[in-house]
């Protein structure tokens, strides 16, 4: 077990290293930030000063080694635009993104799980067919367009909910979140639904397939023969056996949701790190782009690692050797 | 001779009739053919060329659906802020979206097939290395990989296709490797090897056709993904340039007018995008059931 975790950690470190090379040298090759930060009529001296201030006068490998040294200590350089350390910028925005991501995962569970169960238990009924058709539609709906349509209907036409930004933040148990204010909820609902939609569709299909696979098995028939109530059979015996893939996929989807938040945040002007990265790519704000990519890659690697380890703990049939073939 | 032909055709016929059993899937197929036809014929059937600036009249700007254009025809789906007919813009946009999606899917398919077959056939270290890369790549969300590539490469039509291919090749590689690993042990491969055929010939002429069924299913689903991902990136301003306005870019342009209630500029391109993706997914769903008789998934 320990050996497995260590090997996975080493692999994670290697992936991070390759990513850092790719991202740093790749980002280095695009655009020339000096052109943006120096006035068109600047003379050579001013240009040279700007280049030196940005650290661009050193050879590229030296920039990379100082980048890695900094990155290991959590320092990705200062944003060209904000003048603040890039990591500070990312960390300032991370809570808003996490709030959105967790809200989306929560919606996925409370909506997707019951609908999936229903569709799995009654696959040929009207509701079951409708739910399945709805999940195909949910897969096909482009996230960004759904976001625009949500704004159009609920903010513009009906005027029920705000279309823009995050609500006021309150502190509870030391956690600052807009979940603790009513206006915060009003701001959160549309973006969270938008971000959750694809995952709800995925959850429905996953649970439905799981239920259909489990229902014909012997132990369900024995449970019925034993006279257990239908509610108990579904709630305990079916659920227990479909939970494993559900939990795994949910864990993996958390990473995808954090990455996909770039779209939802751009539409709803949600002040998370996804909105920051899109702005930064367009402004050629290199340190922020690099910091975002490294932080997000690290989050995804971490989540994958945790999911794999938890999976192996939950299911004694899976031997870690198989996972790491 | 004729007996051989019948034997050859029988599985195809069975599949076609199995496919046709689902009216929803037939509906999807018809829809898909219409979408592709419209995309192909866009320059012939559009009321105007939406990118010939001489044909646009700024006085026609932001007209609601059904208004009459100064040139005489009707804006059935309204016009955008520059007086561009939305029907024409959508037809041209669909053409670009479908072309980019098809190009990306085709190249990713070829690359993935090649790597998957090589991994299965070579085995050992080569197999390990290729599959390790596939596993690692698939553990990252597609949009994150696309973001990294676009941050690195910048945008443009070729770079978007490259990003989409990079995101997608791994799915094909994994799928085709799995089927090829099964095929590899079968007698006909052994026989071909016994005949002294070259590895390349065995791989591409003998094993490849037997590995295609699951790949076709993946390809339809991935084509829908490619179109959606390109639209998403273009919407974010990271995809195609303004000179190549795909459906995603049209939706992005209309977004700023949504708040003032001019819904048509953003809504109708989205409907076109949605219909295309639904059509592809319906077809793909049915193909999965027909080509993979093992069960519902």
Coordinates of C-alpha atoms in Angstrom, one line a residue:
Chain A
X1 CA 0.0 0.0 0.0
X2 CA 2.7 2.5 1.1
X3 CA 4.8 1.5 -1.9
X4 CA 1.9 2.0 -4.2
X5 CA 1.2 5.5 -2.8
X6 CA 4.8 6.4 -3.0
X7 CA 5.0 5.2 -6.6
X8 CA 1.9 7.2 -7.5
X9 CA 3.4 10.3 -5.8
X10 CA 6.6 9.9 -7.8
X11 CA 4.5 9.6 -11.0
X12 CA 2.5 12.7 -10.0
X13 CA 5.7 14.6 -9.5
X14 CA 7.0 13.5 -12.9
X15 CA 3.8 14.6 -14.6
X16 CA 4.0 18.0 -12.8
X17 CA 7.6 18.4 -14.0
X18 CA 6.7 17.6 -17.6
X19 CA 3.7 20.0 -17.4
X20 CA 5.9 22.7 -16.0
X21 CA 8.4 22.3 -18.9
X22 CA 5.6 22.3 -21.5
X23 CA 3.7 25.2 -19.9
X24 CA 6.7 27.4 -19.2
X25 CA 8.5 27.0 -22.5
X26 CA 5.2 27.0 -24.4
X27 CA 3.9 30.1 -22.8
X28 CA 7.4 31.7 -23.3
X29 CA 7.1 31.3 -27.0
X30 CA 3.8 33.2 -27.5
X31 CA 3.6 36.9 -27.8
X32 CA 5.9 39.5 -26.3
X33 CA 4.6 41.0 -23.2
X34 CA 7.1 43.9 -23.5
X35 CA 5.1 45.2 -26.4
X36 CA 2.1 45.5 -24.2
X37 CA 3.7 47.2 -21.2
X38 CA 5.9 49.7 -23.0
X39 CA 4.4 52.7 -24.7
X40 CA 4.8 52.6 -28.5
X41 CA 7.0 55.7 -28.4
X42 CA 9.3 54.5 -25.6
X43 CA 13.0 54.8 -26.2
X44 CA 15.6 52.0 -25.9
X45 CA 16.4 52.8 -22.3
X46 CA 12.8 52.6 -21.2
X47 CA 12.4 49.3 -23.1
X48 CA 15.5 47.8 -21.5
X49 CA 14.3 48.9 -18.1
X50 CA 10.9 47.2 -18.6
X51 CA 12.6 44.0 -19.9
X52 CA 14.9 43.9 -16.9
X53 CA 12.0 44.6 -14.5
X54 CA 10.0 41.6 -16.0
X55 CA 13.1 39.5 -15.8
X56 CA 13.1 38.8 -19.5
X57 CA 16.7 39.8 -20.1
X58 CA 18.1 36.6 -18.7
X59 CA 18.6 33.5 -20.8
X60 CA 15.5 31.3 -20.9
X61 CA 16.9 28.3 -19.0
X62 CA 17.9 30.7 -16.2
X63 CA 14.3 32.0 -16.2
X64 CA 13.1 28.4 -16.0
X65 CA 15.4 27.4 -13.1
X66 CA 14.4 30.5 -11.2
X67 CA 10.8 29.7 -12.1
X68 CA 11.1 26.2 -10.7
X69 CA 12.9 27.4 -7.6
X70 CA 10.1 29.9 -7.0
X71 CA 7.4 27.4 -7.9
X72 CA 8.6 24.9 -5.3
X73 CA 8.3 27.7 -2.7
X74 CA 4.9 28.7 -4.0
X75 CA 6.1 31.7 -6.0
X76 CA 5.2 31.9 -9.7
X77 CA 6.3 35.5 -10.2
X78 CA 4.3 38.6 -10.2
X79 CA 1.3 39.3 -12.5
X80 CA 2.3 41.7 -15.3
X81 CA -1.1 43.2 -15.1
X82 CA -2.0 43.4 -11.4
X83 CA 1.6 43.6 -10.0
X84 CA 0.6 41.1 -7.3
X85 CA 2.2 37.6 -6.9
X86 CA 0.4 35.2 -9.3
X87 CA -0.2 32.6 -6.6
X88 CA -1.8 35.2 -4.4
X89 CA -4.2 36.1 -7.2
X90 CA -5.0 32.5 -7.8
X91 CA -5.6 31.7 -4.1
X92 CA -7.8 34.8 -3.7
X93 CA -10.0 33.4 -6.4
X94 CA -9.8 29.7 -5.5
X95 CA -12.6 29.8 -2.8
X96 CA -15.1 31.3 -5.3
X97 CA -14.3 28.5 -7.8
X98 CA -14.4 25.8 -5.1
X99 CA -17.7 27.1 -3.8
X100 CA -19.2 26.9 -7.3
X101 CA -17.7 23.4 -7.9
X102 CA -19.0 21.9 -4.7
X103 CA -22.4 23.4 -5.3
X104 CA -22.5 21.8 -8.7
X105 CA -21.4 18.4 -7.3
X106 CA -24.0 18.7 -4.6
X107 CA -26.7 19.3 -7.3
X108 CA -25.4 16.4 -9.3
X109 CA -26.0 14.1 -6.3
X110 CA -29.4 15.3 -5.2
X111 CA -30.8 15.5 -8.7
X112 CA -28.9 12.9 -10.7
X113 CA -29.0 10.1 -8.2
X114 CA -32.8 9.9 -7.6
X115 CA -33.5 10.4 -11.3
X116 CA -31.0 7.7 -12.3
X117 CA -32.5 5.3 -9.7
X118 CA -36.0 5.9 -11.1
X119 CA -34.9 5.4 -14.7
X120 CA -33.1 2.2 -13.7
X121 CA -36.0 0.7 -11.7
X122 CA -38.6 1.5 -14.3
X123 CA -36.7 1.7 -17.6
X124 CA -39.8 1.1 -19.8
X125 CA -42.2 3.5 -18.0
X126 CA -42.9 7.0 -19.4
X127 CA -40.9 8.7 -16.7
X128 CA -38.0 6.3 -17.1
X129 CA -37.9 7.0 -20.9
X130 CA -38.2 10.7 -20.4
X131 CA -35.4 10.8 -17.9
X132 CA -33.1 8.8 -20.3
X133 CA -34.0 11.1 -23.2
X134 CA -33.4 14.1 -20.9
X135 CA -30.0 12.8 -20.1
X136 CA -29.1 12.5 -23.8
X137 CA -30.2 16.1 -24.2
X138 CA -28.2 17.0 -21.2
X139 CA -25.1 15.5 -22.8
X140 CA -25.7 17.4 -25.9
X141 CA -26.4 20.8 -24.5
X142 CA -23.4 23.1 -24.9
X143 CA -22.6 24.4 -21.4
X144 CA -22.0 28.0 -22.4
X145 CA -25.2 28.2 -24.4
X146 CA -27.3 26.8 -21.6
X147 CA -25.7 29.5 -19.4
X148 CA -26.8 32.2 -21.8
X149 CA -30.3 30.8 -22.0
X150 CA -30.5 30.6 -18.2
X151 CA -29.6 34.3 -18.0
X152 CA -32.1 35.1 -20.8
X153 CA -35.0 33.3 -19.1
X154 CA -34.4 33.8 -15.3
X155 CA -32.6 37.1 -15.3
X156 CA -33.8 39.0 -18.3
X157 CA -37.3 37.8 -19.0
X158 CA -38.5 36.8 -15.5
X159 CA -36.1 39.0 -13.5
X160 CA -36.0 36.4 -10.7
X161 CA -32.3 35.9 -10.3
X162 CA -29.2 38.1 -10.8
X163 CA -27.1 37.2 -13.9
X164 CA -23.8 38.6 -12.8
X165 CA -21.2 38.0 -10.1
X166 CA -21.1 36.5 -6.7
X167 CA -23.2 37.6 -3.7
X168 CA -21.9 39.1 -0.5
X169 CA -19.6 36.9 1.6
X170 CA -20.2 36.0 5.2
X171 CA -18.0 34.2 7.7
X172 CA -19.1 31.1 9.5
X173 CA -16.9 28.8 11.5
X174 CA -13.9 30.6 10.0
X175 CA -15.0 29.8 6.4
X176 CA -15.8 32.8 4.2
X177 CA -18.4 31.9 1.7
X178 CA -21.4 33.4 -0.1
X179 CA -23.3 30.3 0.9
X180 CA -24.1 32.0 4.3
X181 CA -26.0 34.9 2.8
X182 CA -29.4 34.8 1.1
X183 CA -28.2 37.0 -1.8
X184 CA -25.2 34.7 -2.1
X185 CA -27.5 31.8 -2.8
X186 CA -29.5 33.8 -5.3
X187 CA -26.2 34.5 -7.2
X188 CA -25.1 30.9 -6.9
X189 CA -28.2 29.1 -8.2
X190 CA -27.9 29.7 -11.9
X191 CA -24.1 29.2 -12.3
X192 CA -24.3 26.0 -10.2
X193 CA -27.1 24.6 -12.3
X194 CA -25.2 25.5 -15.4
X195 CA -22.1 23.8 -14.2
X196 CA -23.9 20.7 -12.9
X197 CA -26.0 20.0 -15.9
X198 CA -23.5 17.8 -17.8
X199 CA -22.7 15.9 -14.6
X200 CA -26.4 15.3 -13.8
X201 CA -26.8 13.7 -17.2
X202 CA -23.7 11.6 -16.6
X203 CA -24.9 10.6 -13.1
X204 CA -28.3 9.5 -14.4
X205 CA -26.7 7.2 -17.0
X206 CA -24.3 5.8 -14.5
X207 CA -26.8 5.1 -11.8
X208 CA -29.4 3.8 -14.4
X209 CA -26.8 1.4 -15.9
X210 CA -25.7 0.3 -12.4
X211 CA -29.3 -0.4 -11.2
X212 CA -30.1 -2.4 -14.3
X213 CA -27.0 -4.5 -13.9
X214 CA -27.6 -5.2 -10.2
X215 CA -31.4 -5.9 -10.3
X216 CA -31.3 -9.3 -12.0
X217 CA -28.7 -10.6 -9.7
X218 CA -29.4 -13.5 -7.3
X219 CA -29.0 -11.6 -4.1
X220 CA -31.7 -9.2 -5.0
X221 CA -34.1 -12.1 -5.7
X222 CA -33.1 -13.7 -2.4
X223 CA -33.8 -10.4 -0.6
X224 CA -37.2 -10.3 -2.1
X225 CA -37.9 -13.9 -1.3
X226 CA -36.9 -13.2 2.2
X227 CA -39.7 -10.6 2.3
X228 CA -37.7 -7.5 2.6
X229 CA -39.5 -4.3 1.7
X230 CA -38.8 -2.9 -1.8
X231 CA -37.6 0.3 -0.2
X232 CA -35.1 -1.5 1.9
X233 CA -33.9 -3.6 -1.1
X234 CA -33.3 -0.5 -3.2
X235 CA -32.1 1.8 -0.4
X236 CA -29.6 -0.7 1.1
X237 CA -28.8 -3.6 -1.2
X238 CA -29.0 -1.9 -4.6
X239 CA -27.5 1.4 -3.4
X240 CA -24.5 -0.3 -1.7
X241 CA -23.5 -2.0 -4.9
X242 CA -23.8 0.9 -7.2
X243 CA -22.1 3.4 -4.8
X244 CA -18.6 2.4 -5.8
X245 CA -18.6 3.7 -9.4
X246 CA -20.8 6.6 -8.4
X247 CA -18.3 7.8 -5.7
X248 CA -15.4 7.3 -8.0
X249 CA -16.9 9.2 -10.9
X250 CA -18.0 12.0 -8.6
X251 CA -14.5 12.3 -7.3
X252 CA -13.0 12.5 -10.8
X253 CA -15.8 14.8 -12.0
X254 CA -14.8 17.3 -9.2
X255 CA -11.6 17.9 -11.1
X256 CA -13.4 18.3 -14.4
X257 CA -15.9 20.7 -12.8
X258 CA -13.1 22.9 -11.5
X259 CA -11.6 23.0 -15.0
X260 CA -14.9 23.5 -16.7
X261 CA -15.7 26.4 -14.3
X262 CA -13.8 28.6 -16.8
X263 CA -16.8 28.5 -19.0
X264 CA -19.5 29.1 -16.4
X265 CA -17.4 31.8 -14.7
X266 CA -16.9 33.6 -17.9
X267 CA -20.7 33.7 -18.6
X268 CA -21.9 34.6 -15.1
X269 CA -18.9 36.9 -14.4
X270 CA -18.2 34.8 -11.4
X271 CA -15.0 36.0 -9.8
X272 CA -13.2 32.7 -9.6
X273 CA -9.9 31.6 -11.0
X274 CA -11.4 30.4 -14.3
X275 CA -12.5 33.9 -15.2
X276 CA -9.0 35.0 -14.2
X277 CA -7.2 32.5 -16.6
X278 CA -9.3 33.5 -19.6
X279 CA -8.6 37.2 -19.0
X280 CA -4.9 36.4 -18.4
X281 CA -4.5 34.3 -21.6
X282 CA -5.9 37.2 -23.6
X283 CA -3.7 39.8 -21.9
X284 CA -0.6 37.5 -22.2
X285 CA -0.2 37.7 -18.4
X286 CA 2.3 34.9 -18.4
X287 CA 2.9 34.3 -14.7
X288 CA -0.8 34.1 -14.0
X289 CA -1.4 31.7 -16.9
X290 CA 1.5 29.5 -15.8
X291 CA 0.4 29.6 -12.1
X292 CA -3.2 28.7 -12.9
X293 CA -2.2 25.8 -15.1
X294 CA 0.2 24.4 -12.6
X295 CA -2.2 24.9 -9.7
X296 CA -5.1 23.3 -11.6
X297 CA -3.0 20.4 -12.9
X298 CA -1.8 19.8 -9.3
X299 CA -5.4 19.8 -8.0
X300 CA -6.4 17.3 -10.7
X301 CA -3.5 15.0 -10.0
X302 CA -4.2 15.2 -6.3
X303 CA -7.9 14.3 -6.8
X304 CA -7.0 11.4 -9.1
X305 CA -4.6 10.1 -6.5
X306 CA -7.1 10.3 -3.7
X307 CA -9.8 8.7 -5.8
X308 CA -7.5 5.8 -6.7
X309 CA -6.5 5.2 -3.2
X310 CA -10.0 5.5 -1.8
X311 CA -11.3 3.2 -4.5
X312 CA -8.8 0.5 -3.5
X313 CA -9.7 0.8 0.1
X314 CA -13.5 0.6 -0.6
X315 CA -13.3 -2.4 -2.9
X316 CA -11.3 -5.3 -1.5
X317 CA -11.6 -7.0 -4.9
X318 CA -9.4 -4.5 -6.6
X319 CA -5.8 -5.1 -5.9
X320 CA -3.6 -2.1 -6.3
X321 CA -1.2 -4.0 -8.6
X322 CA -4.0 -4.2 -11.2
X323 CA -4.6 -0.5 -11.0
X324 CA -1.0 0.3 -11.6
X325 CA -0.4 -2.2 -14.4
Chain B
X1 CA -19.2 -16.4 -55.6
X2 CA -22.7 -15.3 -55.0
X3 CA -22.8 -17.2 -51.7
X4 CA -19.7 -15.3 -50.6
X5 CA -21.4 -12.0 -51.3
X6 CA -24.5 -12.9 -49.3
X7 CA -22.3 -14.0 -46.4
X8 CA -20.4 -10.7 -46.6
X9 CA -23.5 -8.6 -46.6
X10 CA -25.6 -10.5 -44.1
X11 CA -24.0 -8.8 -40.9
X12 CA -24.3 -5.4 -42.6
X13 CA -28.0 -6.0 -43.4
X14 CA -28.6 -7.2 -39.9
X15 CA -27.0 -4.1 -38.4
X16 CA -28.9 -1.8 -40.7
X17 CA -32.3 -3.3 -39.8
X18 CA -31.4 -3.4 -36.1
X19 CA -30.5 0.2 -36.3
X20 CA -33.8 1.0 -38.1
X21 CA -35.8 -0.6 -35.3
X22 CA -35.4 2.5 -33.2
X23 CA -37.5 5.4 -34.6
X24 CA -35.5 7.8 -32.4
X25 CA -32.3 6.7 -33.9
X26 CA -33.8 7.1 -37.4
X27 CA -34.9 10.5 -36.5
X28 CA -31.4 11.3 -35.4
X29 CA -30.0 10.0 -38.6
X30 CA -32.4 12.1 -40.7
X31 CA -31.5 15.1 -38.6
X32 CA -27.8 14.5 -39.0
X33 CA -28.1 14.2 -42.8
X34 CA -30.0 17.4 -43.0
X35 CA -27.4 19.2 -40.8
X36 CA -24.6 17.9 -43.0
X37 CA -26.5 18.8 -46.2
X38 CA -27.1 22.3 -45.0
X39 CA -23.5 22.7 -44.0
X40 CA -22.3 21.5 -47.3
X41 CA -24.7 23.6 -49.3
X42 CA -24.4 26.7 -47.2
X43 CA -23.0 29.0 -50.0
X44 CA -25.7 27.9 -52.4
X45 CA -28.8 28.2 -50.2
X46 CA -28.0 31.2 -47.9
X47 CA -30.1 34.3 -48.7
X48 CA -26.9 36.4 -48.5
X49 CA -23.2 35.9 -48.1
X50 CA -22.9 37.0 -44.5
X51 CA -19.2 37.9 -44.8
X52 CA -19.4 40.0 -48.0
X53 CA -19.5 43.4 -46.3
X54 CA -21.0 45.0 -49.4
X55 CA -24.1 43.0 -49.0
X56 CA -24.7 44.1 -45.4
X57 CA -26.7 47.2 -44.6
X58 CA -26.1 48.7 -41.1
X59 CA -29.7 50.0 -41.2
X60 CA -30.8 46.3 -41.0
X61 CA -29.0 45.9 -37.7
X62 CA -30.5 43.9 -34.8
X63 CA -33.9 43.3 -36.5
X64 CA -36.1 40.7 -34.8
X65 CA -37.1 37.5 -36.5
X66 CA -39.5 37.9 -39.5
X67 CA -38.4 41.5 -40.3
X68 CA -37.9 42.4 -43.9
X69 CA -34.4 43.3 -45.1
X70 CA -33.7 46.3 -47.3
X71 CA -32.5 43.9 -50.0
X72 CA -36.0 42.5 -50.2
X73 CA -35.7 39.1 -48.5
X74 CA -36.9 38.3 -45.0
X75 CA -34.7 37.8 -41.9
X76 CA -36.5 34.7 -40.7
X77 CA -34.3 34.4 -37.7
X78 CA -33.5 38.1 -37.3
X79 CA -30.3 39.9 -38.0
X80 CA -27.2 40.7 -35.9
X81 CA -25.9 44.2 -35.0
X82 CA -24.2 44.7 -38.4
X83 CA -27.4 43.8 -40.4
X84 CA -26.2 40.2 -41.1
X85 CA -28.9 37.6 -41.8
X86 CA -28.9 35.1 -39.0
X87 CA -30.0 32.2 -41.2
X88 CA -27.0 32.8 -43.5
X89 CA -24.6 33.3 -40.6
X90 CA -25.8 30.1 -39.0
X91 CA -25.5 28.1 -42.2
X92 CA -21.9 29.4 -42.7
X93 CA -21.1 28.8 -39.0
X94 CA -22.5 25.3 -39.1
X95 CA -20.2 24.6 -42.1
X96 CA -17.1 25.8 -40.2
X97 CA -18.1 24.0 -37.0
X98 CA -18.7 20.7 -38.8
X99 CA -15.6 21.0 -40.9
X100 CA -13.4 21.6 -37.8
X101 CA -15.1 18.8 -35.9
X102 CA -14.8 16.4 -38.8
X103 CA -11.1 17.3 -39.5
X104 CA -10.2 16.9 -35.8
X105 CA -12.1 13.6 -35.5
X106 CA -10.6 12.2 -38.7
X107 CA -7.0 13.0 -37.7
X108 CA -7.5 11.9 -34.1
X109 CA -8.9 8.7 -35.3
X110 CA -5.9 8.0 -37.6
X111 CA -3.4 8.9 -34.9
X112 CA -5.2 6.9 -32.2
X113 CA -5.6 3.9 -34.4
X114 CA -2.0 3.9 -35.3
X115 CA -0.7 4.2 -31.7
X116 CA -3.3 1.7 -30.4
X117 CA -2.4 -0.9 -33.0
X118 CA 1.3 -0.4 -32.5
X119 CA 0.9 -0.7 -28.7
X120 CA -1.1 -3.9 -29.0
X121 CA 1.1 -5.5 -31.6
X122 CA 4.5 -4.5 -30.2
X123 CA 3.6 -5.2 -26.5
X124 CA 6.3 -4.9 -23.8
X125 CA 7.9 -1.5 -23.2
X126 CA 6.4 0.3 -26.2
X127 CA 3.0 -0.8 -25.1
X128 CA 3.7 0.3 -21.6
X129 CA 5.0 3.7 -22.6
X130 CA 2.1 4.5 -25.0
X131 CA -0.5 3.3 -22.5
X132 CA 1.0 5.2 -19.7
X133 CA 0.8 8.4 -21.7
X134 CA -2.8 7.6 -22.6
X135 CA -3.7 6.9 -19.0
X136 CA -2.2 10.1 -17.8
X137 CA -3.8 12.2 -20.5
X138 CA -7.2 10.7 -19.9
X139 CA -7.0 11.5 -16.2
X140 CA -7.1 15.3 -17.1
X141 CA -10.3 17.0 -18.1
X142 CA -10.4 17.7 -21.8
X143 CA -10.9 21.4 -21.4
X144 CA -7.8 21.7 -19.2
X145 CA -5.6 20.1 -21.9
X146 CA -7.2 22.3 -24.5
X147 CA -6.5 25.4 -22.3
X148 CA -2.9 24.4 -21.8
X149 CA -2.4 23.9 -25.6
X150 CA -4.1 27.1 -26.5
X151 CA -2.2 29.1 -23.9
X152 CA 1.0 27.6 -25.4
X153 CA 0.1 27.7 -29.1
X154 CA -2.2 30.7 -29.4
X155 CA -5.4 30.4 -31.5
X156 CA -6.1 29.8 -35.2
X157 CA -7.9 27.1 -37.1
X158 CA -4.9 24.7 -37.4
X159 CA -4.1 25.1 -33.7
X160 CA -7.6 24.4 -32.7
X161 CA -7.7 21.2 -34.8
X162 CA -4.3 20.3 -33.2
X163 CA -5.7 20.9 -29.7
X164 CA -8.8 18.8 -30.4
X165 CA -6.7 16.0 -31.9
X166 CA -4.4 16.0 -28.8
X167 CA -7.4 15.8 -26.5
X168 CA -9.0 13.0 -28.4
X169 CA -6.5 10.6 -29.9
X170 CA -6.1 8.8 -26.5
X171 CA -9.7 7.6 -26.5
X172 CA -9.2 5.8 -29.9
X173 CA -5.8 4.5 -28.9
X174 CA -7.1 2.9 -25.7
X175 CA -10.2 1.4 -27.5
X176 CA -8.4 0.0 -30.5
X177 CA -5.6 -1.4 -28.3
X178 CA -8.2 -3.3 -26.2
X179 CA -9.8 -4.9 -29.3
X180 CA -6.4 -5.5 -31.0
X181 CA -5.2 -7.4 -27.9
X182 CA -8.1 -9.8 -28.3
X183 CA -7.6 -10.1 -32.1
X184 CA -3.9 -10.7 -31.8
X185 CA -4.4 -14.1 -30.3
X186 CA -6.7 -15.3 -32.9
X187 CA -5.8 -17.9 -35.5
X188 CA -6.0 -15.7 -38.6
X189 CA -3.2 -13.5 -37.3
X190 CA -1.1 -16.6 -36.6
X191 CA -1.9 -17.8 -40.1
X192 CA -1.0 -14.5 -41.6
X193 CA 2.3 -14.5 -39.7
X194 CA 2.9 -18.1 -40.9
X195 CA 2.5 -16.9 -44.5
X196 CA 5.3 -14.5 -43.8
X197 CA 3.3 -11.3 -44.3
X198 CA 4.9 -8.1 -43.0
X199 CA 3.9 -6.7 -39.6
X200 CA 2.5 -3.6 -41.2
X201 CA 0.3 -5.7 -43.5
X202 CA -1.0 -7.9 -40.7
X203 CA -1.7 -4.8 -38.6
X204 CA -3.5 -2.7 -41.1
X205 CA -5.0 -5.1 -43.6
X206 CA -6.0 -8.0 -41.2
X207 CA -6.3 -6.8 -37.7
X208 CA -7.5 -3.2 -38.2
X209 CA -10.9 -4.1 -40.0
X210 CA -11.7 -6.4 -37.0
X211 CA -11.1 -3.6 -34.5
X212 CA -13.2 -1.0 -36.2
X213 CA -16.7 -1.6 -34.6
X214 CA -16.0 0.0 -31.2
X215 CA -13.9 2.7 -32.9
X216 CA -16.8 3.8 -35.0
X217 CA -19.0 4.2 -31.9
X218 CA -16.3 6.3 -30.2
X219 CA -15.8 8.4 -33.3
X220 CA -19.4 9.5 -33.5
X221 CA -19.5 10.5 -29.8
X222 CA -16.1 12.2 -30.1
X223 CA -17.2 14.1 -33.2
X224 CA -20.0 15.6 -31.0
X225 CA -17.5 16.4 -28.3
X226 CA -15.1 18.0 -30.8
X227 CA -17.8 20.3 -32.2
X228 CA -18.9 21.2 -28.6
X229 CA -15.4 21.8 -27.4
X230 CA -14.5 24.0 -30.4
X231 CA -17.6 26.0 -29.9
X232 CA -16.8 26.4 -26.2
X233 CA -13.2 27.6 -26.9
X234 CA -14.4 29.9 -29.6
X235 CA -17.0 31.3 -27.2
X236 CA -14.3 32.0 -24.7
X237 CA -12.3 33.9 -27.4
X238 CA -9.7 31.2 -27.5
X239 CA -10.8 29.3 -30.5
X240 CA -11.3 30.3 -34.1
X241 CA -10.4 33.8 -35.3
X242 CA -13.2 36.3 -36.1
X243 CA -12.6 35.7 -39.8
X244 CA -13.7 32.1 -39.3
X245 CA -17.0 32.5 -37.4
X246 CA -18.2 29.1 -36.2
X247 CA -21.4 28.7 -34.3
X248 CA -19.6 29.2 -31.0
X249 CA -18.3 32.6 -32.1
X250 CA -21.8 33.6 -33.3
X251 CA -23.2 32.7 -29.9
X252 CA -20.4 34.8 -28.2
X253 CA -21.2 37.8 -30.4
X254 CA -24.9 37.6 -29.5
X255 CA -24.2 37.2 -25.7
X256 CA -23.7 41.0 -25.2
X257 CA -27.2 41.6 -26.7
X258 CA -29.0 39.0 -24.5
X259 CA -29.2 41.4 -21.6
X260 CA -31.1 43.9 -23.7
X261 CA -33.5 41.2 -24.7
X262 CA -32.2 40.6 -28.3
X263 CA -32.3 36.9 -27.8
X264 CA -32.2 35.8 -31.4
X265 CA -28.5 36.6 -32.1
X266 CA -27.4 34.2 -29.5
X267 CA -30.2 31.7 -29.3
X268 CA -30.6 30.4 -32.9
X269 CA -27.0 29.6 -33.5
X270 CA -27.1 27.7 -30.2
X271 CA -30.2 25.8 -31.4
X272 CA -28.4 24.8 -34.6
X273 CA -25.4 23.7 -32.5
X274 CA -27.7 21.7 -30.2
X275 CA -29.6 20.0 -33.0
X276 CA -26.3 19.0 -34.7
X277 CA -24.9 17.5 -31.4
X278 CA -28.2 15.8 -30.5
X279 CA -28.4 14.2 -33.9
X280 CA -24.8 12.9 -33.7
X281 CA -25.4 11.6 -30.2
X282 CA -28.7 9.8 -31.1
X283 CA -26.9 8.1 -34.0
X284 CA -23.9 7.2 -31.8
X285 CA -26.1 5.9 -29.0
X286 CA -27.9 3.5 -31.4
X287 CA -24.7 2.5 -33.1
X288 CA -23.3 1.5 -29.6
X289 CA -26.3 -0.7 -29.0
X290 CA -26.2 -2.3 -32.5
X291 CA -22.4 -2.8 -32.7
X292 CA -22.0 -3.9 -29.1
X293 CA -24.6 -6.6 -28.4
X294 CA -23.2 -7.3 -25.0
X295 CA -25.7 -5.1 -23.2
X296 CA -26.9 -1.7 -22.3
X297 CA -24.3 0.9 -21.4

